[in-house]
PDB file of C-alpha atoms in Angstrom:
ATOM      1  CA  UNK A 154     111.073 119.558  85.402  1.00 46.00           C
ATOM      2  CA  UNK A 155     111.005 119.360  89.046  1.00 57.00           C
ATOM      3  CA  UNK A 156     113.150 118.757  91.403  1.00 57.00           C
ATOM      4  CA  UNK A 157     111.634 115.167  92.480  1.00 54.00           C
ATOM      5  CA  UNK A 158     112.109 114.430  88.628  1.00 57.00           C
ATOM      6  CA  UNK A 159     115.590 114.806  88.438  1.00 62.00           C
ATOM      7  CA  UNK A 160     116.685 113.498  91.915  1.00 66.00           C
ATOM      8  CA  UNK A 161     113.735 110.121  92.720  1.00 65.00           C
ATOM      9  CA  UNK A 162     114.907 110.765  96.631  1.00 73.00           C
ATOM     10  CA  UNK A 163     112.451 113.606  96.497  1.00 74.00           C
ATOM     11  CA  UNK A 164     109.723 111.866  94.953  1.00 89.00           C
ATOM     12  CA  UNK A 165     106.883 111.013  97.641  1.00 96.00           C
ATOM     13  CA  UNK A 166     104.644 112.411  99.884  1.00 98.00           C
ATOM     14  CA  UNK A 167     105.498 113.466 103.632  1.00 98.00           C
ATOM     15  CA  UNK A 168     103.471 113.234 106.641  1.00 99.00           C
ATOM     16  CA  UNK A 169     104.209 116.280 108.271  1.00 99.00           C
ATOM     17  CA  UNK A 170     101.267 116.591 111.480  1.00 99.00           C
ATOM     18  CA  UNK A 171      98.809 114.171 113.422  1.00 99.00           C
ATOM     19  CA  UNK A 172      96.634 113.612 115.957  1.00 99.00           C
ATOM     20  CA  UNK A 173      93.924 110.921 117.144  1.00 98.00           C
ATOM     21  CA  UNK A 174      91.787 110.192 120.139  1.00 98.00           C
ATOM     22  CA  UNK A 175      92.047 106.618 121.458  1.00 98.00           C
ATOM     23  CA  UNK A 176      90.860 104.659 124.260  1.00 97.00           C
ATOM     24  CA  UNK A 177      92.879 105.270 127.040  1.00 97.00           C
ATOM     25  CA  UNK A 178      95.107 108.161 125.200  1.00 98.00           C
ATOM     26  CA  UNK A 179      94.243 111.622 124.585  1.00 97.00           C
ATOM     27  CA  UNK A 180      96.891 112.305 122.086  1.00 98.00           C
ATOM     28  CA  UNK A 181      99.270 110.464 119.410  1.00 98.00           C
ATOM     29  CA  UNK A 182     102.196 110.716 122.061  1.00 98.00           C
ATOM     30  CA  UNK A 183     100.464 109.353 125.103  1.00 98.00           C
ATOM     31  CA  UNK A 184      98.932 106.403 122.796  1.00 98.00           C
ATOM     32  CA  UNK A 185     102.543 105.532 121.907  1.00 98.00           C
ATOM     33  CA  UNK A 186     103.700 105.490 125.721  1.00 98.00           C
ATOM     34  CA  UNK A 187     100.595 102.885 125.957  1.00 97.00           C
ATOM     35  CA  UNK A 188     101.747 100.945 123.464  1.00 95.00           C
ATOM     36  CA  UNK A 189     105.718 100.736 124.916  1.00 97.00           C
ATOM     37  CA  UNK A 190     104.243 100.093 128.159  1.00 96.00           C
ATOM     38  CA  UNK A 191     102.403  97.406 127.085  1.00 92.00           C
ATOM     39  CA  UNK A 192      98.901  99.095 128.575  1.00 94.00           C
ATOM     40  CA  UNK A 193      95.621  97.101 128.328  1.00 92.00           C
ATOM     41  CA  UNK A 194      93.410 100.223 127.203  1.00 95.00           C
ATOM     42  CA  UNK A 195      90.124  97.939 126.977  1.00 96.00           C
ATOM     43  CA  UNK A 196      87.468  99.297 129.738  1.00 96.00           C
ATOM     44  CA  UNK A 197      85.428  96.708 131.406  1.00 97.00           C
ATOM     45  CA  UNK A 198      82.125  98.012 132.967  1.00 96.00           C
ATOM     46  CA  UNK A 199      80.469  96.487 135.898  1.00 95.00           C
ATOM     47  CA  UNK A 200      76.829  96.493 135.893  1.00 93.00           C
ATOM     48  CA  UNK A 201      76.261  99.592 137.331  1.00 94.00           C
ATOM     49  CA  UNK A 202      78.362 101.111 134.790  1.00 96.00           C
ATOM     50  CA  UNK A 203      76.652  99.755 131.871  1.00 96.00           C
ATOM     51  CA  UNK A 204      74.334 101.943 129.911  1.00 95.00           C
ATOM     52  CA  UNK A 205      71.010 101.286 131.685  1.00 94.00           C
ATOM     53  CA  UNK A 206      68.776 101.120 128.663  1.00 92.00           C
ATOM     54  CA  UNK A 207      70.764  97.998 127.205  1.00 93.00           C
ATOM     55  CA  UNK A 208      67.883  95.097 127.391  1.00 93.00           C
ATOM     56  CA  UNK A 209      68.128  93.489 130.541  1.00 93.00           C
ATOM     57  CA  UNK A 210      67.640  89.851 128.246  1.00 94.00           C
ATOM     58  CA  UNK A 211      71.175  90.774 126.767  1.00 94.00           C
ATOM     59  CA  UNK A 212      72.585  92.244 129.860  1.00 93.00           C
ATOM     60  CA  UNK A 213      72.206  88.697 131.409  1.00 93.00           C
ATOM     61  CA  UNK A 214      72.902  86.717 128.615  1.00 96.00           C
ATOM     62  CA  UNK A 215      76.154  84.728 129.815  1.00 95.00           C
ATOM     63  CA  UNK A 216      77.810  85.720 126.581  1.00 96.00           C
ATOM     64  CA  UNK A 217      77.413  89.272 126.670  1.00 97.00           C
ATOM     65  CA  UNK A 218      81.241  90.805 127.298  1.00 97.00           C
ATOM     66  CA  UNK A 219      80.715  94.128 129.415  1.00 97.00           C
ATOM     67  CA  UNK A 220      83.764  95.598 127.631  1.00 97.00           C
ATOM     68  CA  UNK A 221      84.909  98.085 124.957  1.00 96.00           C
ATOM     69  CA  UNK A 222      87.403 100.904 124.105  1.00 96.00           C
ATOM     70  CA  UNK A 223      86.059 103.864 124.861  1.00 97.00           C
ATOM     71  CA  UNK A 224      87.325 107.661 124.554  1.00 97.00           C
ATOM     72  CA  UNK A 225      87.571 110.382 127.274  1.00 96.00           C
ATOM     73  CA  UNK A 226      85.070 113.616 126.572  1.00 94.00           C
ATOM     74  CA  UNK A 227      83.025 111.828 123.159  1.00 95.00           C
ATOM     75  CA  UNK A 228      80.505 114.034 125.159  1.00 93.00           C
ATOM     76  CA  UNK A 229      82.158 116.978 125.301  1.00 94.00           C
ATOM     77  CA  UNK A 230      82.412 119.694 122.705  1.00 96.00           C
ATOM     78  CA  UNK A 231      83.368 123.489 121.907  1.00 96.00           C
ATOM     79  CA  UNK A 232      80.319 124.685 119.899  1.00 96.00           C
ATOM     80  CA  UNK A 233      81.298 127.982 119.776  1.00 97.00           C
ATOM     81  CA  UNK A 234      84.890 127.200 118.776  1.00 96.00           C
ATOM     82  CA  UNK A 235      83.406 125.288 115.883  1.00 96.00           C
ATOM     83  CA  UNK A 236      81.058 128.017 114.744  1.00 95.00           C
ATOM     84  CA  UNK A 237      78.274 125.585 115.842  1.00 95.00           C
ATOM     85  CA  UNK A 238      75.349 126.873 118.051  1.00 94.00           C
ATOM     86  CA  UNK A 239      74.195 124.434 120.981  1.00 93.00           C
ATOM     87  CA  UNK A 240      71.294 123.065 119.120  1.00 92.00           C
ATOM     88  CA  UNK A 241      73.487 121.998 116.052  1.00 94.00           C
ATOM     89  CA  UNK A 242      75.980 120.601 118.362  1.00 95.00           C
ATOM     90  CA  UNK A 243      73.319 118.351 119.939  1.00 95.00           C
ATOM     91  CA  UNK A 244      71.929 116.746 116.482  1.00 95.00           C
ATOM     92  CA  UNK A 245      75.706 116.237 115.157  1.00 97.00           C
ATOM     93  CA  UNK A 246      76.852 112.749 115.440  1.00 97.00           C
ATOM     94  CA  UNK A 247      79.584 112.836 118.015  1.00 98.00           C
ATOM     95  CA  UNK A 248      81.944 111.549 115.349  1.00 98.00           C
ATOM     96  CA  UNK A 249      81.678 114.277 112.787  1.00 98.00           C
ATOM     97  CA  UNK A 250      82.450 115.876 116.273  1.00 98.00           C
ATOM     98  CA  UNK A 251      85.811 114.674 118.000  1.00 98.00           C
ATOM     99  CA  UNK A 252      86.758 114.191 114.255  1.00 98.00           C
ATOM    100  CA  UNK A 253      86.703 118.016 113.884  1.00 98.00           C
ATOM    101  CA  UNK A 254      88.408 118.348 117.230  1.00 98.00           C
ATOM    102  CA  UNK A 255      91.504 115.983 115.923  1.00 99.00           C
ATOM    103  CA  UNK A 256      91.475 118.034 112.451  1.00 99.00           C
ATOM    104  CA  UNK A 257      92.141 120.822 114.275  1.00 98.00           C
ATOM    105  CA  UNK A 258      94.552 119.212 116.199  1.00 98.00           C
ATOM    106  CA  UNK A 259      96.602 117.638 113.373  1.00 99.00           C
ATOM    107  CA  UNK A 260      96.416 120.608 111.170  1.00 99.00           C
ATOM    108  CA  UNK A 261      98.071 122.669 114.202  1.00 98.00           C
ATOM    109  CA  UNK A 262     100.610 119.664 114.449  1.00 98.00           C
ATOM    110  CA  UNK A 263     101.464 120.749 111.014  1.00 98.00           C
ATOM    111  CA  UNK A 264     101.938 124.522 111.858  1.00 97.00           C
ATOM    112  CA  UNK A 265      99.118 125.221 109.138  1.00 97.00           C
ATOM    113  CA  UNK A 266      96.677 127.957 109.745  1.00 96.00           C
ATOM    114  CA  UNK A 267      94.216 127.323 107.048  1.00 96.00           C
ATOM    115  CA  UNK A 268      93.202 130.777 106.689  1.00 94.00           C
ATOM    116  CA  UNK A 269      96.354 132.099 105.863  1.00 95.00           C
ATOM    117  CA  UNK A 270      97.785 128.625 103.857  1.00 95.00           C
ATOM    118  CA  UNK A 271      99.047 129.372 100.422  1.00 94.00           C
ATOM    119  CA  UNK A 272      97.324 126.189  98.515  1.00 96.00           C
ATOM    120  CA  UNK A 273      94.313 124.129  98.729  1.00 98.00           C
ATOM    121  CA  UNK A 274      93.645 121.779 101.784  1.00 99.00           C
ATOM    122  CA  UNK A 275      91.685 118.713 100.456  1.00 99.00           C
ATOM    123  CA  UNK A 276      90.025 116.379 102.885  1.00 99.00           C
ATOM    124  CA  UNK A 277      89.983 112.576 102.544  1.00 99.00           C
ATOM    125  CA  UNK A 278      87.595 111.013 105.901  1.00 98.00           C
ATOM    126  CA  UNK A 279      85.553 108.679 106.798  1.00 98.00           C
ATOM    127  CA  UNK A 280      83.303 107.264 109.895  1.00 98.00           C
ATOM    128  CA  UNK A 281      82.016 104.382 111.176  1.00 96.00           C
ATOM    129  CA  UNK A 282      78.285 103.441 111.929  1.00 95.00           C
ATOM    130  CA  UNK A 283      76.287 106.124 113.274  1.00 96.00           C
ATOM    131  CA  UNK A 284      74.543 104.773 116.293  1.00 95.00           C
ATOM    132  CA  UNK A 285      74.147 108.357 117.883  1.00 95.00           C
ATOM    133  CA  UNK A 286      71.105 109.029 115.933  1.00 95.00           C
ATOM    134  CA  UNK A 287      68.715 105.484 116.568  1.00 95.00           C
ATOM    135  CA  UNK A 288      70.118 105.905 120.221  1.00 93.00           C
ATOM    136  CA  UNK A 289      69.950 109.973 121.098  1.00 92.00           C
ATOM    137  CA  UNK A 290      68.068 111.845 118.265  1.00 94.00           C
ATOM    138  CA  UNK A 291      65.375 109.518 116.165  1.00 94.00           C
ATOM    139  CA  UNK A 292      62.683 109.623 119.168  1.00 91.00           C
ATOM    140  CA  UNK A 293      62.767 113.107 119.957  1.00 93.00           C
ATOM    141  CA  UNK A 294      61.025 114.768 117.754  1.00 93.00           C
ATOM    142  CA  UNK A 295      60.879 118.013 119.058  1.00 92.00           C
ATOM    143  CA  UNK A 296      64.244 118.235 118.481  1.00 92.00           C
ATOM    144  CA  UNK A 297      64.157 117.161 115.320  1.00 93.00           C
ATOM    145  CA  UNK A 298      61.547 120.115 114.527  1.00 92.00           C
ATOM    146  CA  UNK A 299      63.379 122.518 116.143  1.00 92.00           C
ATOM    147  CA  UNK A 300      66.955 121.996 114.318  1.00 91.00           C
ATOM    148  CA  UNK A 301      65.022 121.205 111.062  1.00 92.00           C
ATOM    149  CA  UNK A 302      65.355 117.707 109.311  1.00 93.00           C
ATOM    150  CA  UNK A 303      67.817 119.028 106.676  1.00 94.00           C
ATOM    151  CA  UNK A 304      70.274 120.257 109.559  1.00 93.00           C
ATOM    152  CA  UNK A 305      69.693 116.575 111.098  1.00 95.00           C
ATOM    153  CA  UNK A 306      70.511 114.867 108.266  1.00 95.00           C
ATOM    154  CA  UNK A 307      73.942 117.016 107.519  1.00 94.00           C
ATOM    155  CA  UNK A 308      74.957 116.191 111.551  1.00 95.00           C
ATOM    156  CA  UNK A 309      74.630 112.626 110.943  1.00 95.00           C
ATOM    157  CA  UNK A 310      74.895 111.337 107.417  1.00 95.00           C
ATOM    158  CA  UNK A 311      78.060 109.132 106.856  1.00 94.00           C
ATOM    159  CA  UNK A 312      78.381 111.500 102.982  1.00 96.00           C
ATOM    160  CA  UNK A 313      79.007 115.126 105.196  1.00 97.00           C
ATOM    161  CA  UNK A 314      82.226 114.071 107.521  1.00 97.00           C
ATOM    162  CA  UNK A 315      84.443 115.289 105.057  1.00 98.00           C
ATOM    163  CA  UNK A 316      83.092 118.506 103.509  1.00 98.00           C
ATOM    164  CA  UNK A 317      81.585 119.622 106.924  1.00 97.00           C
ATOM    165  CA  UNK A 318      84.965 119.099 108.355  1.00 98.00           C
ATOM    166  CA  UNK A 319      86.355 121.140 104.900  1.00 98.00           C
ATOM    167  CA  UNK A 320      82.962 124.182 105.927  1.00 97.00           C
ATOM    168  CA  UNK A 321      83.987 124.495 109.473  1.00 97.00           C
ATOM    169  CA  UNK A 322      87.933 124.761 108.922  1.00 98.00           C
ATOM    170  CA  UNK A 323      87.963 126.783 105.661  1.00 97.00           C
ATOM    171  CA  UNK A 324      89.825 124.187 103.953  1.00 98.00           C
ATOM    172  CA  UNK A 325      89.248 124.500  99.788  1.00 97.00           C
ATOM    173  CA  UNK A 326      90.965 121.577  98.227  1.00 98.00           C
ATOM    174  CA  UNK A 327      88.894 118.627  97.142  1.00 98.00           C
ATOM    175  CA  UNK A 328      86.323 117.000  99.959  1.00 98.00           C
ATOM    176  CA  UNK A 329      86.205 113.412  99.430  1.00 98.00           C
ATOM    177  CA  UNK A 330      84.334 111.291 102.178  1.00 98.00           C
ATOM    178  CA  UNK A 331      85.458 107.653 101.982  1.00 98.00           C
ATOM    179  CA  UNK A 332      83.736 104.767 103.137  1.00 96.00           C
ATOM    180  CA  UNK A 333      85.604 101.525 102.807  1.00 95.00           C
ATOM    181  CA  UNK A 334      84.990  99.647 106.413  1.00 93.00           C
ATOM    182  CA  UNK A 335      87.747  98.675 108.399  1.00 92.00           C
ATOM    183  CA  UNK A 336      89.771  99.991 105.456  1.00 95.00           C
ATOM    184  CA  UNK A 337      88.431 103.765 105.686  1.00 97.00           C
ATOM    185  CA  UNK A 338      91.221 105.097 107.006  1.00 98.00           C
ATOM    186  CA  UNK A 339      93.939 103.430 105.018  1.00 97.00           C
ATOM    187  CA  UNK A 340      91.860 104.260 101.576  1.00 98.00           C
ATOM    188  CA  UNK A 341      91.584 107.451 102.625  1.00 98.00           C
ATOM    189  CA  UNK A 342      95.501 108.176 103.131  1.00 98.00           C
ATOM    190  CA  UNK A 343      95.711 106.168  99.775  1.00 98.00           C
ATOM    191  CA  UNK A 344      92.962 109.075  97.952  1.00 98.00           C
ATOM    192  CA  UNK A 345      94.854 112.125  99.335  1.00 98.00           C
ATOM    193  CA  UNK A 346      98.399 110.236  98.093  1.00 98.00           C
ATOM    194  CA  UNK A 347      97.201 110.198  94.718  1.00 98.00           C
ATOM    195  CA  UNK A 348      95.545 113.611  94.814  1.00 98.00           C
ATOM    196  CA  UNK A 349      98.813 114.898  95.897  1.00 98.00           C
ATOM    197  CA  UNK A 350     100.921 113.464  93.357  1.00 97.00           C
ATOM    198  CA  UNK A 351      98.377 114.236  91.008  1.00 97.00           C
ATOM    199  CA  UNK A 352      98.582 118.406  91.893  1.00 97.00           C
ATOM    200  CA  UNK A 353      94.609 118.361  92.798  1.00 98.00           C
ATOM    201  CA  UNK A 354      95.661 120.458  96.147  1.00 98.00           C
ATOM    202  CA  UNK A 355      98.646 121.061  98.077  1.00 98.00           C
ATOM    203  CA  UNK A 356      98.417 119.899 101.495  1.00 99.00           C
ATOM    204  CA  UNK A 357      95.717 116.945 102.539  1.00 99.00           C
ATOM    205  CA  UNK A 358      94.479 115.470 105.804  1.00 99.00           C
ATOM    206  CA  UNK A 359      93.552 111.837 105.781  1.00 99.00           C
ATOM    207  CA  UNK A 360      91.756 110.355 108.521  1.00 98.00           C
ATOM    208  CA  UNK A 361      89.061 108.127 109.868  1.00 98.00           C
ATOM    209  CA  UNK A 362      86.789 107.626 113.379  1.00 98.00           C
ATOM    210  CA  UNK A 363      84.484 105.193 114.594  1.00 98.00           C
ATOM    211  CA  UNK A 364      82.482 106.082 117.959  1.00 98.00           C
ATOM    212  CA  UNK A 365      79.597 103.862 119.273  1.00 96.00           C
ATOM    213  CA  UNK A 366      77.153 105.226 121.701  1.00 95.00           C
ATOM    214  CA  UNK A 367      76.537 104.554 124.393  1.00 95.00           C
ATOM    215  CA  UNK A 368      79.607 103.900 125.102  1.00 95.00           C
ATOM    216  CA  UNK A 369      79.495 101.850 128.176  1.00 96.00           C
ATOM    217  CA  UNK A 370      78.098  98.960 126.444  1.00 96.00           C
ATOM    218  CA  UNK A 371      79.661  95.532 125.975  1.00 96.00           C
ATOM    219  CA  UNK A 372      78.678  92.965 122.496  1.00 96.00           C
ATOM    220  CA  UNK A 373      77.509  89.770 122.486  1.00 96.00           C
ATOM    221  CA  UNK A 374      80.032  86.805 121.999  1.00 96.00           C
ATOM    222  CA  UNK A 375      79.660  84.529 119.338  1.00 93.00           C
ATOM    223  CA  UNK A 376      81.855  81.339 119.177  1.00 90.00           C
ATOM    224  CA  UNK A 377      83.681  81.261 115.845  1.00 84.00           C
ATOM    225  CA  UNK A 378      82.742  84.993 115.421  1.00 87.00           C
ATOM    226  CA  UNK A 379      85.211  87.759 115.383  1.00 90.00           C
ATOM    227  CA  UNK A 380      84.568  89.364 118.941  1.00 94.00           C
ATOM    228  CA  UNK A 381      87.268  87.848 121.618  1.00 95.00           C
ATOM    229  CA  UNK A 382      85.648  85.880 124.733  1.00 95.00           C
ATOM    230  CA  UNK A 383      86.843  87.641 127.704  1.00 94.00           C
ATOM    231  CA  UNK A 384      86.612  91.301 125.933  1.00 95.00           C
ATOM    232  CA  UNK A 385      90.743  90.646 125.491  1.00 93.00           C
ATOM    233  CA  UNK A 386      92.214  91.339 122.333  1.00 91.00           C
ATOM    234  CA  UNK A 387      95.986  89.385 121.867  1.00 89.00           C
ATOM    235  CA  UNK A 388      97.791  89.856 118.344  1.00 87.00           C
ATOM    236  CA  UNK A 389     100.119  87.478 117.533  1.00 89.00           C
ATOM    237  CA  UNK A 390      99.600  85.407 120.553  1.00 91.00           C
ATOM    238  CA  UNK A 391      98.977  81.861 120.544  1.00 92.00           C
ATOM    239  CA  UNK A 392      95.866  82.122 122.576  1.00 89.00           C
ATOM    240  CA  UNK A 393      94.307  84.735 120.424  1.00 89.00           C
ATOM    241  CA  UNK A 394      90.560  84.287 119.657  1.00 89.00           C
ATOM    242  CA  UNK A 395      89.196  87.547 118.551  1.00 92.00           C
ATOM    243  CA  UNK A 396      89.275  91.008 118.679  1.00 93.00           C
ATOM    244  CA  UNK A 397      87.661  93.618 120.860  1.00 94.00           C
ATOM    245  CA  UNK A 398      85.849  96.882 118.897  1.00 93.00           C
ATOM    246  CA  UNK A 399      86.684 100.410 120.823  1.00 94.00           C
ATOM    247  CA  UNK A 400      85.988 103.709 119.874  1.00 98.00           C
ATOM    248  CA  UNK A 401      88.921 105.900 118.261  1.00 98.00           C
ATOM    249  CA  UNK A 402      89.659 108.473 115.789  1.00 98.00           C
ATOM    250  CA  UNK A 403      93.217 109.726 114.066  1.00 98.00           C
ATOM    251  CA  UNK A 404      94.334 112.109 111.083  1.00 99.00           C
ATOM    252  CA  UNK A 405      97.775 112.627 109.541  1.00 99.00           C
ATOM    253  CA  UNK A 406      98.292 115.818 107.437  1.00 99.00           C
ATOM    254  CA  UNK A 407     100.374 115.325 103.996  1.00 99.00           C
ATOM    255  CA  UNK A 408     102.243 117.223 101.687  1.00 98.00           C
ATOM    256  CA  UNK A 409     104.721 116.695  99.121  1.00 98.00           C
ATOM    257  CA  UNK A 410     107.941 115.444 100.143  1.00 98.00           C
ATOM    258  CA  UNK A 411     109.816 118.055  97.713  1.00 97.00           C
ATOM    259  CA  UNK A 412     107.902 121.059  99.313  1.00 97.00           C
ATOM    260  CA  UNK A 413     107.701 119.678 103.133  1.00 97.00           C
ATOM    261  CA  UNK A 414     111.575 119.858 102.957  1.00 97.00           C
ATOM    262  CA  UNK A 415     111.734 123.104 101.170  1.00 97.00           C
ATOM    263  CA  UNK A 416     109.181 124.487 103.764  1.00 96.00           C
ATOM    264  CA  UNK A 417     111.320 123.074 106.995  1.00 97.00           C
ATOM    265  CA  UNK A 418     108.278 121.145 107.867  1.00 98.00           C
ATOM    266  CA  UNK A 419     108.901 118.478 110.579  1.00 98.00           C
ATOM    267  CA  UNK A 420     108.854 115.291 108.703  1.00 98.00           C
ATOM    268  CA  UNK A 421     107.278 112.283 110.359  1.00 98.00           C
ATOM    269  CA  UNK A 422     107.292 109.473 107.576  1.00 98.00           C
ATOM    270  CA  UNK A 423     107.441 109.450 104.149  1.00 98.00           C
ATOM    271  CA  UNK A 424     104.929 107.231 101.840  1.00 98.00           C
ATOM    272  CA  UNK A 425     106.339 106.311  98.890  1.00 97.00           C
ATOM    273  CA  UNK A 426     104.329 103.787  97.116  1.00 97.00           C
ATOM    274  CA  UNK A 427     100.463 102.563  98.245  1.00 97.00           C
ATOM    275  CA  UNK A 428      98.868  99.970  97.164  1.00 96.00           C
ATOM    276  CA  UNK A 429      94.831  99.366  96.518  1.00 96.00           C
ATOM    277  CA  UNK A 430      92.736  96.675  95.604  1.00 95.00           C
ATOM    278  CA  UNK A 431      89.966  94.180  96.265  1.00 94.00           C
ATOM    279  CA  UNK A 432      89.596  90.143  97.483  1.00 92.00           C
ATOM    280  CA  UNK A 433      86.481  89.563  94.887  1.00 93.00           C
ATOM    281  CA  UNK A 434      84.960  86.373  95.509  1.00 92.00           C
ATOM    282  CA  UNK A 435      88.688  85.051  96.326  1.00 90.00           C
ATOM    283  CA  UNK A 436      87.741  84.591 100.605  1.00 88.00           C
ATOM    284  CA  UNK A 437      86.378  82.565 102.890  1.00 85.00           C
ATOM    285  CA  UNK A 438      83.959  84.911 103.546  1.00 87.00           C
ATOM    286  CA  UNK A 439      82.600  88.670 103.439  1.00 88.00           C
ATOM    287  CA  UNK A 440      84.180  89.942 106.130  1.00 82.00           C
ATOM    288  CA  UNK A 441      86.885  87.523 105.902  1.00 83.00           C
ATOM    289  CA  UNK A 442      89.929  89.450 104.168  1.00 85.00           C
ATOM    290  CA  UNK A 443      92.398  87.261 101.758  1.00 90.00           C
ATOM    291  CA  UNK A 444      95.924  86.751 102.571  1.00 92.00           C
ATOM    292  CA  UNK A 445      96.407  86.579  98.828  1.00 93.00           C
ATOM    293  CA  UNK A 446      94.967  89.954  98.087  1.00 93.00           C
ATOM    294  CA  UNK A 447      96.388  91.637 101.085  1.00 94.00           C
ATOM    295  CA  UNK A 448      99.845  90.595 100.223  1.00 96.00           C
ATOM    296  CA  UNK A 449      98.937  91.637  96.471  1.00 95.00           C
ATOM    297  CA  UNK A 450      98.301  95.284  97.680  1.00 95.00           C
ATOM    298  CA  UNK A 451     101.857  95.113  99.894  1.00 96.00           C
ATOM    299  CA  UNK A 452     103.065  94.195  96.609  1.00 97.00           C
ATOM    300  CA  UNK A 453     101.817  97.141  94.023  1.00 96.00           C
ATOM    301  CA  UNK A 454     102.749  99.540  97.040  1.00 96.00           C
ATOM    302  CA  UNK A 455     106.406  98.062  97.398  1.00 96.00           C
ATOM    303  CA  UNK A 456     106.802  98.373  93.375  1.00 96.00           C
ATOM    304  CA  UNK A 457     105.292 101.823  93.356  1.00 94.00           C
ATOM    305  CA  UNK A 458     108.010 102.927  96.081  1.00 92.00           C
TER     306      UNK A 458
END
């Protein structure tokens, strides 16, 4: 019997390191000084600043919103840190990229040196769409030749973020890549909670990131769509019309609330219950989540805590 089974207080699973690129914030902390100080992290490009191979038609188009959130150094990346050479860095979708950077970053939050960790690291990821590819890579076929078309595919299929992230940083647990939409993230936290609790390794790190290129580009506004008018997003404010898409990417690392304690680990949060499900055919639309099921899922996790 463990510990967590004789005293419940034990029982969950701690997060005990993260870190995240977001527009306007390099790090976790400064992206919580934006957030105090009430910072409008949106960028709006002028049209000089906007990419110049966006179609003129669209660039003129009255509805098009010149705005998005967009990260500092997407374009920027230590190769050689990585164990990459500069040819494989250049056909690697710059979110398997920056998501390797905030691995790093969140597993060093968590004082763990992978090489020297006594357990199994799994990895729990996801991604957004990859736009680097159709935009950067598809047309150049030279390049393609010289990296070789099986290398290509590994940089930029949505199915490697997790086990090239688990290659690169030695890390042995299970490698699950999880691709749930705006839910990614969330599902994936939820995957390494169970495999956790379930002993399948002994530390995880959860994350997700979603990076557009180019990413001085704006979207077209569509009344009654989801995108926001004026490229402004307002939660919980009566003149909220829509939201505004940005580039970002964050990872928490996990462990088990019994062993983060007995390993002085600095303890962020503690999850105790999650909760996972699906709408069906119960919404308004596709991409229109249910209140109903969303407050079902707040329910299983509040009965599983």
């Amino acid at each position: 019997m463990t510990n967590s089974q004789e005293n419940p207080e034990l029982d969950g699973i701690a997060i005990i390191g993260m870190a995240g690129r977001f527009p306007g914030a390099a790090n976790v902390d400064e992206l919580w000084q934006n957030l105090c100080g009430g910072v409008e992290s949106t960028a709006f490009f002028s049209d000089a600043e906007l990419d110049p191979n966006i179609d003129p038609a669209l660039r003129q188009d009255p509805n098009y919103v010149k705005a998005r959130g967009i990260i500092d150094g997407a374009d920027r990346f230590d190769a050689a840190f990585f164990g990459m050479s500069p040819r494989e860095a250049e056909i690697t979708d710059p979110q398997q990229r920056v998501f390797l950077e905030i691995a790093w970053a969140a597993l060093e939050n968590a004082g763990c040196d992978p090489n020297t960790f006594n357990g199994s690291i799994g990895v729990y990821a996801g991604t957004g769409n990859n736009t680097y590819f159709p935009n950067n890579i598809a047309g150049r076929s030279d390049v393609i030749s010289r990296a070789g078309e099986i290398q290509v595919m590994v940089g930029n299929e949505k199915d490697y973020i997790a086990t090239r992230t688990s290659y690169k940083l030695n890390l042995k647990g299970p490698s699950v890549s999880v691709h749930t939409a705006c839910s990614t993230s969330l599902v994936a936290v939820c995957q390494a909670f169970y495999a956790l609790m379930s002993y399948q390794c002994d530390l995880a790190l959860a994350g997700g990131i979603s990076i557009t290129v180019p990413q001085n580009s704006g979207y077209l506004y569509q009344e009654g769509g989801m995108f926001s008018s004026d490229g402004l997003c307002k939660p919980f404010d009566a003149k909220a019309e829509g939201t505004v898409f940005g580039n970002a990417g964050g990872a928490v690392v996990l462990k088990r609330l019994e062993e983060a304690i007995a390993d002085r680990d600095t303890i962020y949060a503690v999850i105790r219950g999650v909760g996972l499900n699906n709408d069906g055919a119960a919404k308004v639309s596709f991409a229109a989540p249910s209140v109903d099921g969303q407050a079902d899922a707040i329910a299983m996790a509040h009965a599983m805590a």
